XYZ file of C-alpha atoms in Angstrom:
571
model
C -8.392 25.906 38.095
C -7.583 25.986 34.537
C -10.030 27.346 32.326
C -12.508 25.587 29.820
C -12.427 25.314 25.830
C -14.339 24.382 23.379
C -14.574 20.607 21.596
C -12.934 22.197 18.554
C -9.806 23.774 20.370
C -9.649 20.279 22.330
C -9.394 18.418 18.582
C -6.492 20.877 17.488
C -4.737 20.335 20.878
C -4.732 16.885 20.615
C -3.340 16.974 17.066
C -0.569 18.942 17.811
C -0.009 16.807 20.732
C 0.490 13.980 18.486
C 3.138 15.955 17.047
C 0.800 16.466 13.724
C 2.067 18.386 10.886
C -0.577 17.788 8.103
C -4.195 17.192 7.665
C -6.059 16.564 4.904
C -9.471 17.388 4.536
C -12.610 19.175 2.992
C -14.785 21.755 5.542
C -18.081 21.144 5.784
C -21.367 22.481 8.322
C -20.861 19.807 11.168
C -16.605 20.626 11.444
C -17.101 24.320 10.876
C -16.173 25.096 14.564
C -13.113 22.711 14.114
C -11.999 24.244 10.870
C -12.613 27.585 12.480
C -9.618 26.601 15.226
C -7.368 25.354 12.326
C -7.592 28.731 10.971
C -6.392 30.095 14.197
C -3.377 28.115 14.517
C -0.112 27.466 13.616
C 1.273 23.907 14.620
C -0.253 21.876 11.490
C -0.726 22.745 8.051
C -4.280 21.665 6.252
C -4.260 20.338 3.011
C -7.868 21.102 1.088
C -8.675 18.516 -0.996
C -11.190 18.295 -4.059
C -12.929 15.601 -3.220
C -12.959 13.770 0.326
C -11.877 10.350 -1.086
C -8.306 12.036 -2.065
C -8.159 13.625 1.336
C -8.783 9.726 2.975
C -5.887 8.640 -0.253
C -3.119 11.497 0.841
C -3.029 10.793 4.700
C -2.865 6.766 3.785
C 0.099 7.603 1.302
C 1.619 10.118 4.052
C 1.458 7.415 6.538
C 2.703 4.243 4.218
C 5.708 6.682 2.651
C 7.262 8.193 6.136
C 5.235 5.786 9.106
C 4.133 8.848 10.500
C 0.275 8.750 11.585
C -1.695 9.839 8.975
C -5.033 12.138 9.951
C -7.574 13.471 7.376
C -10.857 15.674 8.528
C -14.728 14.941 6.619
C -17.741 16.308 7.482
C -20.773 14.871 8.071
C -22.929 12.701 5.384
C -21.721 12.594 2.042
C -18.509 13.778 3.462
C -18.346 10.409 5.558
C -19.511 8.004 2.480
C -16.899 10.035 0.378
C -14.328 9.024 2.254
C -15.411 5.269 2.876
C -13.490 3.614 -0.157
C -10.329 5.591 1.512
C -10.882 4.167 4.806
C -11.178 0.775 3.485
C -8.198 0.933 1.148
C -6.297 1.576 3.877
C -8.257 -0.863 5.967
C -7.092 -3.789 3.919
C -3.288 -2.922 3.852
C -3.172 -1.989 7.412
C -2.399 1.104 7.678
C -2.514 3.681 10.494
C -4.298 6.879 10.428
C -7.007 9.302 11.998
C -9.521 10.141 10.099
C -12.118 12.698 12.269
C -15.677 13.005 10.812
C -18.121 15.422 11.894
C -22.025 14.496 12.766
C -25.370 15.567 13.102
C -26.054 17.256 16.936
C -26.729 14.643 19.462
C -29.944 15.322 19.987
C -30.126 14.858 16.318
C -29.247 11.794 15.628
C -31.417 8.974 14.487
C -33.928 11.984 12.883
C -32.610 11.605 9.641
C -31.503 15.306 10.267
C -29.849 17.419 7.395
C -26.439 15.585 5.992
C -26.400 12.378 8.791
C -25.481 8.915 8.629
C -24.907 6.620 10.722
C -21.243 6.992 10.403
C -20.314 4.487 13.376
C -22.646 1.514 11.564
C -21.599 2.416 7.804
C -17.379 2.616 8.649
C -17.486 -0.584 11.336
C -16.546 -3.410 8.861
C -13.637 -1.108 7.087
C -11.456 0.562 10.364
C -9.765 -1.065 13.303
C -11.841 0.751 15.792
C -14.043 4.034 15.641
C -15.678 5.916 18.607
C -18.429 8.170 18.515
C -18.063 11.118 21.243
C -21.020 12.027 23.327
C -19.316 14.167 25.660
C -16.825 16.687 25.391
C -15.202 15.110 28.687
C -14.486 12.111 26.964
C -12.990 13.994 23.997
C -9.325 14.588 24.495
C -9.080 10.921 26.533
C -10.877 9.307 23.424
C -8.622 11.493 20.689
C -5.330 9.720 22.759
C -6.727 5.813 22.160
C -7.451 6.453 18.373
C -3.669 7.467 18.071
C -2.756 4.457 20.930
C -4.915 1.946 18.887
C -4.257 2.980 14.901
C -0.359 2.767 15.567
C 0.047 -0.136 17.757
C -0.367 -4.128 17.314
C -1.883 -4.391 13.614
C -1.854 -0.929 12.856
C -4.836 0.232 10.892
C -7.635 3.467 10.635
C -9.397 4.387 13.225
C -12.263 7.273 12.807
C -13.422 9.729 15.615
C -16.782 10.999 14.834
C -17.677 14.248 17.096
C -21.083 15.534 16.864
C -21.259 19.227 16.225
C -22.619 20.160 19.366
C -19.648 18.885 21.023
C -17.460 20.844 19.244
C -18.602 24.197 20.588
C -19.294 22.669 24.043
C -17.033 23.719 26.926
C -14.321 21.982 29.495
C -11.199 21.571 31.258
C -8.019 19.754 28.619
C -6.257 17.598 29.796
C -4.629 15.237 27.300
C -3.561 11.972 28.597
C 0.281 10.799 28.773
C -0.325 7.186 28.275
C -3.434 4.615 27.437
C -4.560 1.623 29.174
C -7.424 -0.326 27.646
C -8.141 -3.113 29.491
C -9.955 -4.782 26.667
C -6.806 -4.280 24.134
C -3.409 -5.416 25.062
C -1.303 -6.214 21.695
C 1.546 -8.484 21.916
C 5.000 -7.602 20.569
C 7.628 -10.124 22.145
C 7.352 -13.189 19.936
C 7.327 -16.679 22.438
C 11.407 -17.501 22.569
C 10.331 -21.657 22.623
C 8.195 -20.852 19.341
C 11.633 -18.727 17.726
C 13.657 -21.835 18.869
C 11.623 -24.335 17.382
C 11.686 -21.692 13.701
C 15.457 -21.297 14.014
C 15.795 -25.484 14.377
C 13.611 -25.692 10.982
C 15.350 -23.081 9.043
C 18.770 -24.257 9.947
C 18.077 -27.602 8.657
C 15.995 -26.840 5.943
C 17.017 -28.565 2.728
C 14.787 -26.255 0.367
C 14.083 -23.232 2.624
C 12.102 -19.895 1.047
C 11.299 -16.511 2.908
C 8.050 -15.075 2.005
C 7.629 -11.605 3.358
C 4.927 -8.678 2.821
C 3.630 -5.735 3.880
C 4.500 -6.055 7.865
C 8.112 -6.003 7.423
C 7.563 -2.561 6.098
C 5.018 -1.447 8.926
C 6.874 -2.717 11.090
C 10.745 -0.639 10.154
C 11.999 -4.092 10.174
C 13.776 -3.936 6.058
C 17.304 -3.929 7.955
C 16.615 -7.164 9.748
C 14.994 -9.055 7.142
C 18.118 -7.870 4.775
C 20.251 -8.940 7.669
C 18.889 -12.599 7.950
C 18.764 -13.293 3.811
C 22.580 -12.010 3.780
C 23.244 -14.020 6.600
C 21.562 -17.546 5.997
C 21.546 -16.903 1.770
C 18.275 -18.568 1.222
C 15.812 -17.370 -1.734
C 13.920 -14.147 -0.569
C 10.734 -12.859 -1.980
C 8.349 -10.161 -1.625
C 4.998 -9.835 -1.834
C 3.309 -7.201 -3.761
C 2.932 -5.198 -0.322
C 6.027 -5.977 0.905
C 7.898 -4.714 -2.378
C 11.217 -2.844 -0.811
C 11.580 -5.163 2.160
C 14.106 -6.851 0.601
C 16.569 -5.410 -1.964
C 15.717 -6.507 -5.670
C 19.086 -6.124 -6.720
C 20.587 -9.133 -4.410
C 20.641 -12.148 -6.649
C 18.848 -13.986 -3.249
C 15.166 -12.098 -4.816
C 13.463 -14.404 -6.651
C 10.675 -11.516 -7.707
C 7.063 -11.233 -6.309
C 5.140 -14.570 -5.880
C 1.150 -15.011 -6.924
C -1.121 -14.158 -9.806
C 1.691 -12.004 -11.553
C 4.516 -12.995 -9.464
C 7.908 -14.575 -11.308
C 7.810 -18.592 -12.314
C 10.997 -18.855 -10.314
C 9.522 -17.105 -6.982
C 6.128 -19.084 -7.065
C 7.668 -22.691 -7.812
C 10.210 -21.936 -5.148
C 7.076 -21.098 -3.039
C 5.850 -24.419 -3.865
C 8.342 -26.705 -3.836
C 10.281 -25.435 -0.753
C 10.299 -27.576 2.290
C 10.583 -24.668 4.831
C 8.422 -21.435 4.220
C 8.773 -19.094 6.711
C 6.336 -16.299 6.100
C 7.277 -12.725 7.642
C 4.484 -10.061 7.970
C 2.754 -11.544 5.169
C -1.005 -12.963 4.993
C -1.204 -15.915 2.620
C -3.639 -14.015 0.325
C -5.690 -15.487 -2.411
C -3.617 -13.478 -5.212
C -0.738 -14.684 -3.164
C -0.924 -18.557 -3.205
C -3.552 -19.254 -5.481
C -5.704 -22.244 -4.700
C -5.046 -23.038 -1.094
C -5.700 -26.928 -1.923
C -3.270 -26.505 -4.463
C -0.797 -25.107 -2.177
C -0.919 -27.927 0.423
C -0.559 -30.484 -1.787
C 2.859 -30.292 -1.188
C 4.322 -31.373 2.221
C 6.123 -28.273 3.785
C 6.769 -27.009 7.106
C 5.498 -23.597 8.041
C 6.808 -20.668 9.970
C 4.594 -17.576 9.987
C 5.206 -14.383 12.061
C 2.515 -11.725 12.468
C 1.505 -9.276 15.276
C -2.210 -10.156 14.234
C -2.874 -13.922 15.632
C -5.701 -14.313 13.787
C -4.144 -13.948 10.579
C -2.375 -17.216 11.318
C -3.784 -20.395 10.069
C -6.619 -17.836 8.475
C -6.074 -19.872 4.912
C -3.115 -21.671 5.366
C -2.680 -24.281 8.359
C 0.831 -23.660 9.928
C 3.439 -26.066 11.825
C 5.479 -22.665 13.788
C 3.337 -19.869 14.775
C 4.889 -16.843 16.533
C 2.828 -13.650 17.077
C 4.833 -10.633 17.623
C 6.017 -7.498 15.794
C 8.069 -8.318 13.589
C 11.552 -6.415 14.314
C 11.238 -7.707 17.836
C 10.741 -11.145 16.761
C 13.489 -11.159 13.674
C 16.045 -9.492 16.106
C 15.640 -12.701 18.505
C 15.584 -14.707 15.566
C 18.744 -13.439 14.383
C 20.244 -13.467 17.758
C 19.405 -17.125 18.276
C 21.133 -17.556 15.053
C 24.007 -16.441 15.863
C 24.306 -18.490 19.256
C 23.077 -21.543 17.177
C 25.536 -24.758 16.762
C 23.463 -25.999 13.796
C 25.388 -25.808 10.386
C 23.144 -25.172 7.289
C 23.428 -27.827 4.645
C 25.587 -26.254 2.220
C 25.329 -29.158 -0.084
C 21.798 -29.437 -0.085
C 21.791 -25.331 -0.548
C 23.295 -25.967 -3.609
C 21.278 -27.878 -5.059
C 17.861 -25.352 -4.618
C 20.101 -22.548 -5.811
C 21.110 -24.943 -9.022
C 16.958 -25.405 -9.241
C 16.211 -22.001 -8.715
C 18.144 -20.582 -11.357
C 17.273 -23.578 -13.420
C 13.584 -21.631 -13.352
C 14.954 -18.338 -13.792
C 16.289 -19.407 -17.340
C 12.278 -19.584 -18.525
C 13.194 -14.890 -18.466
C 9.318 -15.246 -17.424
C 9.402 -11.149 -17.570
C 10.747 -10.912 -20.977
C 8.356 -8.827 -23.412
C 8.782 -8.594 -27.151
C 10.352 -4.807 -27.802
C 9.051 -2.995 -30.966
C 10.195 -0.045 -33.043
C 6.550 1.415 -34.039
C 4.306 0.765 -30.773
C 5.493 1.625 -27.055
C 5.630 -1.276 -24.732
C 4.877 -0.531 -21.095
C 7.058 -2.671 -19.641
C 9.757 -0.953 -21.011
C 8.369 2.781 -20.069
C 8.876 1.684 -16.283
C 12.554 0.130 -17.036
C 13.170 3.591 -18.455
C 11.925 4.945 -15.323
C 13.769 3.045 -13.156
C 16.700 4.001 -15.209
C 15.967 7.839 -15.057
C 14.921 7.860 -11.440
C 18.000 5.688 -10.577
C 15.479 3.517 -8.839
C 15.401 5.523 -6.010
C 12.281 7.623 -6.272
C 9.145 7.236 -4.519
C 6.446 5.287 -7.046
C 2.674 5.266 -6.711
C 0.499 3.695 -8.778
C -3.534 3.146 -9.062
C -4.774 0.017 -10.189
C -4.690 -2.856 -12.928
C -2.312 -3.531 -15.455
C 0.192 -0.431 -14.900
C 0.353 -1.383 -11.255
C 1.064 -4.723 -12.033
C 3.942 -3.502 -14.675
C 5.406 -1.327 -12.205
C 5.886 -4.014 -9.277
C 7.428 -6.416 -11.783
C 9.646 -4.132 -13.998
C 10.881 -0.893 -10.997
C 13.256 -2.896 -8.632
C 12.973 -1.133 -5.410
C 15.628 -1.693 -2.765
C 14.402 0.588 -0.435
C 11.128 0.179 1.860
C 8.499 2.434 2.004
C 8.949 3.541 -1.550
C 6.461 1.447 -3.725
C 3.013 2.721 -2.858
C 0.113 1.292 -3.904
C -3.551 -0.031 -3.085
C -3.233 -3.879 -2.717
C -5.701 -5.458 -0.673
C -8.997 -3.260 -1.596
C -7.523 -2.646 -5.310
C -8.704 1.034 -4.939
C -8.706 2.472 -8.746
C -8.035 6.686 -8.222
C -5.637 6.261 -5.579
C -2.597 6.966 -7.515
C -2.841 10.782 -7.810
C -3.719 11.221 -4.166
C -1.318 8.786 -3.120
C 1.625 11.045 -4.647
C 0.221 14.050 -3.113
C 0.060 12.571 0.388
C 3.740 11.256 -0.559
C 5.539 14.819 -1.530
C 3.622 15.968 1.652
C 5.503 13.581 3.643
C 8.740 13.662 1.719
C 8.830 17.029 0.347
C 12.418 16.985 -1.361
C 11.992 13.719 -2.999
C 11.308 12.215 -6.372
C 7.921 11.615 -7.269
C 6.420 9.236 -9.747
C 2.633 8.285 -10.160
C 2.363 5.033 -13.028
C -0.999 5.357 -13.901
C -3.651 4.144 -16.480
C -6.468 6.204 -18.128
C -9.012 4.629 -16.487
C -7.884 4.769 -13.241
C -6.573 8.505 -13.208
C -9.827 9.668 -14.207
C -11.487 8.860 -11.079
C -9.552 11.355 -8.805
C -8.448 13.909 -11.321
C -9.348 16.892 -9.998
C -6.613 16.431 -7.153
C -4.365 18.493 -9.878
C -5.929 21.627 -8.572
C -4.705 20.214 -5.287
C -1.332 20.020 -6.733
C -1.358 23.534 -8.549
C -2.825 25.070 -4.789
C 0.208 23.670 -3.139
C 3.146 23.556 -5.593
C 2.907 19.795 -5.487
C 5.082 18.604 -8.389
C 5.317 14.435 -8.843
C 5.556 13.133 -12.308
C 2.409 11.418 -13.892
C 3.248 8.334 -16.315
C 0.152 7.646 -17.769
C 0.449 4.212 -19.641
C -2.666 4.460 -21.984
C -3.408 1.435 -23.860
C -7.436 2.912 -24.515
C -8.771 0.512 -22.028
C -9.888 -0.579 -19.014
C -6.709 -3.368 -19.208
C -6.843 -5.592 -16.843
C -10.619 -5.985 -17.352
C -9.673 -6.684 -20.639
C -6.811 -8.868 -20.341
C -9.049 -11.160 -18.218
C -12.015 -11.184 -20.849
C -9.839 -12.334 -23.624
C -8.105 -14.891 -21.586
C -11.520 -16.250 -19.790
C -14.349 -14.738 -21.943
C -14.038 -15.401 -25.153
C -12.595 -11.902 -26.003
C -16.079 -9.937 -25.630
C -14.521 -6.686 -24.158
C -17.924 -5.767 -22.594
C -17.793 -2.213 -21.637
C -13.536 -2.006 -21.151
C -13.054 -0.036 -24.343
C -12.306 3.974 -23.270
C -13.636 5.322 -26.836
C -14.156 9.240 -25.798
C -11.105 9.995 -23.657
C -10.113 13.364 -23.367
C -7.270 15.341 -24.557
C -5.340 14.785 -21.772
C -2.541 18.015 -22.674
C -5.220 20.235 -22.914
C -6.944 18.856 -19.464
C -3.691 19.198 -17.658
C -2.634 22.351 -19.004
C -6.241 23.956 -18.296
C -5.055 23.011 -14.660
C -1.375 25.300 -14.673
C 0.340 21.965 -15.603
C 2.894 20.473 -18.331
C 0.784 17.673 -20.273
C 2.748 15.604 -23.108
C 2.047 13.372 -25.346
C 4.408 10.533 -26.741
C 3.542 8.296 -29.035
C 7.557 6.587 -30.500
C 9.143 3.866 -28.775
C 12.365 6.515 -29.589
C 10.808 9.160 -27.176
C 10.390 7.520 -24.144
C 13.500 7.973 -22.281
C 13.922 11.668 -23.344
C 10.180 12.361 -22.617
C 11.120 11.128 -18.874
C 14.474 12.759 -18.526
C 12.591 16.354 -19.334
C 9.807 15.447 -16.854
C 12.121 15.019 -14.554
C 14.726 17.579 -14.878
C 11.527 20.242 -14.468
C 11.458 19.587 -10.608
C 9.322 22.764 -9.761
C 6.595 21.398 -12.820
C 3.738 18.738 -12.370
C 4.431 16.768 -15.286
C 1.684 14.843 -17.110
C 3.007 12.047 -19.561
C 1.214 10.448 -21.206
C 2.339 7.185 -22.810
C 0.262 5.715 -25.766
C 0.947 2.456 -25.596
C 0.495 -1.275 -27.288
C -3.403 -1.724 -26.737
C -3.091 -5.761 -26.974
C -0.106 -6.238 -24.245
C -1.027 -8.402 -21.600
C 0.737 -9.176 -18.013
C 2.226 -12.377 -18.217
C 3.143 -14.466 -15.896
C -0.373 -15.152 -14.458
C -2.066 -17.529 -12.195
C -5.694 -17.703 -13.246
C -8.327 -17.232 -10.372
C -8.148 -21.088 -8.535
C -5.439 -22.137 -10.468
C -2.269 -23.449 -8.580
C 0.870 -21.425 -8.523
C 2.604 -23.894 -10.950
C -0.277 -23.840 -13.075
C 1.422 -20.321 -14.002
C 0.606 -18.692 -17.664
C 3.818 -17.179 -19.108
C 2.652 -15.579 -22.200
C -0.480 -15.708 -24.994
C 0.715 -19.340 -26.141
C -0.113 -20.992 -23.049
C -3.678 -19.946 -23.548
């Protein structure tokens, strides 16, 4: 008979039977006899965090930057609502992870005891699935589904919360090989009639359009997608999520579609006649007014592992749930074996249209000598970085700046918070990224807003020689909030202006980091190349830029996506 071990040795078993090589957390009372364990082994490395949001932040960007599972570890309490806006970030953009949360005794709970919550009730709406363990039988079998669960069908968080008691209680480990939930069976074969009846449409489209987001980079499938836009040459774009998917050097990439998307991407949406959409969700920043969007006849193809993100806003003639690389490599093959010859002619024509749009140069920005321009500190990025480093970014106007103006041709490397629109995420996010991908390049585009919020994850960085490059874009305001009160309140920047920011050299520096300061147009590139050329150095830039620059293009809040906005004199 084999002999018994504690709750706490079963959680590090399980991890390292997952094949788990870092956690990030912060220790607390009720995961004291977990931590304990970690300090007696050797098969994962912990990552302490400053604050347990980051830790939440660094195992999402570890997960979206190498699709390895990533697992952060809270305590009880505060440590739980701390690491809430985490969960749901990465709630929103579907991504999986682990995240283990210690609690109150059992025969504590519901006694408002010292540092409880109800962590089960508060993290429900924001994770795919969360478990609460009441017996450290169940413990090992129960650590197995969150792993089974968070990676398969829509992948997505899913949070283990082990009462304290059960950590230090005793039995026999046994972790499971395999799951089977009767309850939860996820489909990943798409229906072959459904791909025949797709195939039939986008063969004899006319004015066909591929819309694809964030699934086709969950889901490893970048090589297929590539595969079918080289093969059938129709217009490709991606959606903020889905940046990567598709190459946005191939003259077939229209740009991203929606609020700040290109004019030639969203009237392509619009006036296509097939749309097949491809791990994407028809979101409101996406297509704008949904009444808007259908007032166009089109026919509809959407693929997504989730079913009941089909037809969710926008009613569809083809639907075909699957994952998506099983589904495009059946789509290809039927392709192939297909008799149907595109219309070549008609082909034509859309390209003729489409480049007809591009000729608005929607992105271009006037340059200046005296003030620096934001959009052209990320083209100088991309142009340092060889547009092949890894870019996070927190949220608003930078974020925006960097999707449009960084052309990523790679997957996985654009990392940022798009469905929750989590501001602070872009520090941790770069952490969790050089934890993944330890030998790559590292860029976080940031505002000054937004990097205050998690700013103490540089001591984080310092601890573990963590080294991306910050590029601070600091116009001395909240921006986006701004840029939406001049355009739709009568410029009354209530509360946006960021009058008593600090000196962010000194801040950095007080940390055992590089902080600069640039302030000339001239300066910009060479500012960069240093940065980068100090690989062992965290390098804080930061960028004073043109306070009045706004993102254009823009699709006001129920506006239609041709009812686009392409600079200050359309206002």
């Amino acid at each position: 008979m084999s002999s018994e071990i504690t709750g706490a040795e079963i959680v590090v078993r399980c991890l390292a039977e997952e094949g788990v090589e870092h956690v990030f957390g912060y220790p607390g009372g009720a995961v004291l006899y977990i931590y304990d364990e970690i300090f007696k082994q050797d098969k994962f490395r912990h990552i302490l965090v400053r604050h347990e949001q980051a830790a939440v932040h660094a195992a999402d960007a570890y997960s979206r930057s190498s699709n390895k599972v990533g697992v952060c570890l809270v305590t009880s309490g505060p440590g739980v609502t701390n690491a809430v806006t985490g969960i749901a970030t990465a709630h929103l953009d579907s991504i999986p992870m682990v995240i283990i949360t210690g609690q109150v005794p059992t025969h504590a709970i519901g006694l408002d005891a010292f540092q409880e919550c109800d962590t089960v009730g508060i993290t429900r709406p924001c994770v795919k699935h969360n478990f609460l363990v009441k017996d450290v039988k169940d413990l090992a079998a129960t650590m197995k589904k969150a792993f089974f669960i968070a990676t398969t069908g829509r992948p997505g968080p899913v949070l283990v919360d082990i009462p304290k008691d059960i950590t230090i209680a005793k039995t026999t480990y046994e972790y499971p090989k395999s799951v089977e939930m009767r309850s939860y069976k996820p489909v990943d074969k798409g229906h072959s009639g459904q791909i025949r009846k797709a195939v039939q449409l986008l063969l004899t489209a006319e004015r066909p359009m591929i819309y694809t987001g964030g699934g086709v980079i969950l889901s490893d499938s970048a090589p297929e997608l590539n595969k079918l836009v080289d093969k059938l040459g129709y217009p490709c774009t991606n959606t903020l999520m889905g940046l990567g998917a598709y190459r946005a050097s191939s003259d077939k990439f229209v740009g991203m579609p929606g609020m700040h998307g290109t004019y030639e991407a969203n009237m392509a949406m619009q006036n296509c006649d097939v749309l097949i959409a491809i791990g994407a969700r028809f979101d409101d920043r996406v297509i704008g007014n949904p009444k808007h969007f259908a007032s166009l006849p089109r026919k509809i193809i959407h693929i997504d592992i989730d079913p009941s993100s089909i037809s969710k806003r926008v009613k569809v003639d083809v639907p075909i749930v699957g994952n998506v690389k099983e589904v495009l490599q059946e789509l290809l093959a039927q392709i192939d074996a297909s008799e149907i010859k595109p219309n070549a002619t008609a082909h034509a024509a859309w390209w003729k249209q489409i480049n007809e749009w591009r000729k608005r140069e929607c992105l271009k920005y006037a340059s200046s000598d005296d003030l620096i321009k934001p959009q052209m500190v990320v083209e100088k990025l991309w142009q340092v970085t060889k547009g092949d480093a890894f870019v996070t970014s927190d949220v608003g106007q930078h974020q925006m700046w960097a999707a449009q103006y960084y052309g990523f041709d790679k997957p996985r490397r654009w990392i940022n918070s798009g469905g929750l629109g989590t501001m602070g995420v872009g520090l941790p996010y770069a952490m969790g990224v050089q934890m993944a991908n330890p030998d790559a390049t590292v860029a976080c585009v940031t505002g000054e807003a937004s990097i205050q919020m998690c700013i103490q994850e540089l001591a984080t960085c310092k601890q573990y020689h963590l080294t991306p490059k910050i590029v601070l874009l600091n116009n001395r305001y909240l921006g986006m909030v701004r840029q939406w009160q001049e355009i739709d309140y009568g410029s009354r920047y209530s509360e946006s202006y960021m009058d008593s920011l600090p000196d962010f050299d000194k801040l950095v520096e007080s940390f055992g980091h590089v902080g600069v300061t640039i302030t000339k147009p001239g300066d910009v590139e060479g500012a960069l190349r240093d940065a980068f050329a100090m690989k062992d150095k965290l390098v804080f830039m930061n960028f004073i830029t043109d306070q009045g620059e706004n993102v254009w293009p823009m699709v006001k809040a129920g506006k239609g996506l041709t009812e686009m906005l392409l600079g200050s004199e359309d206002l």
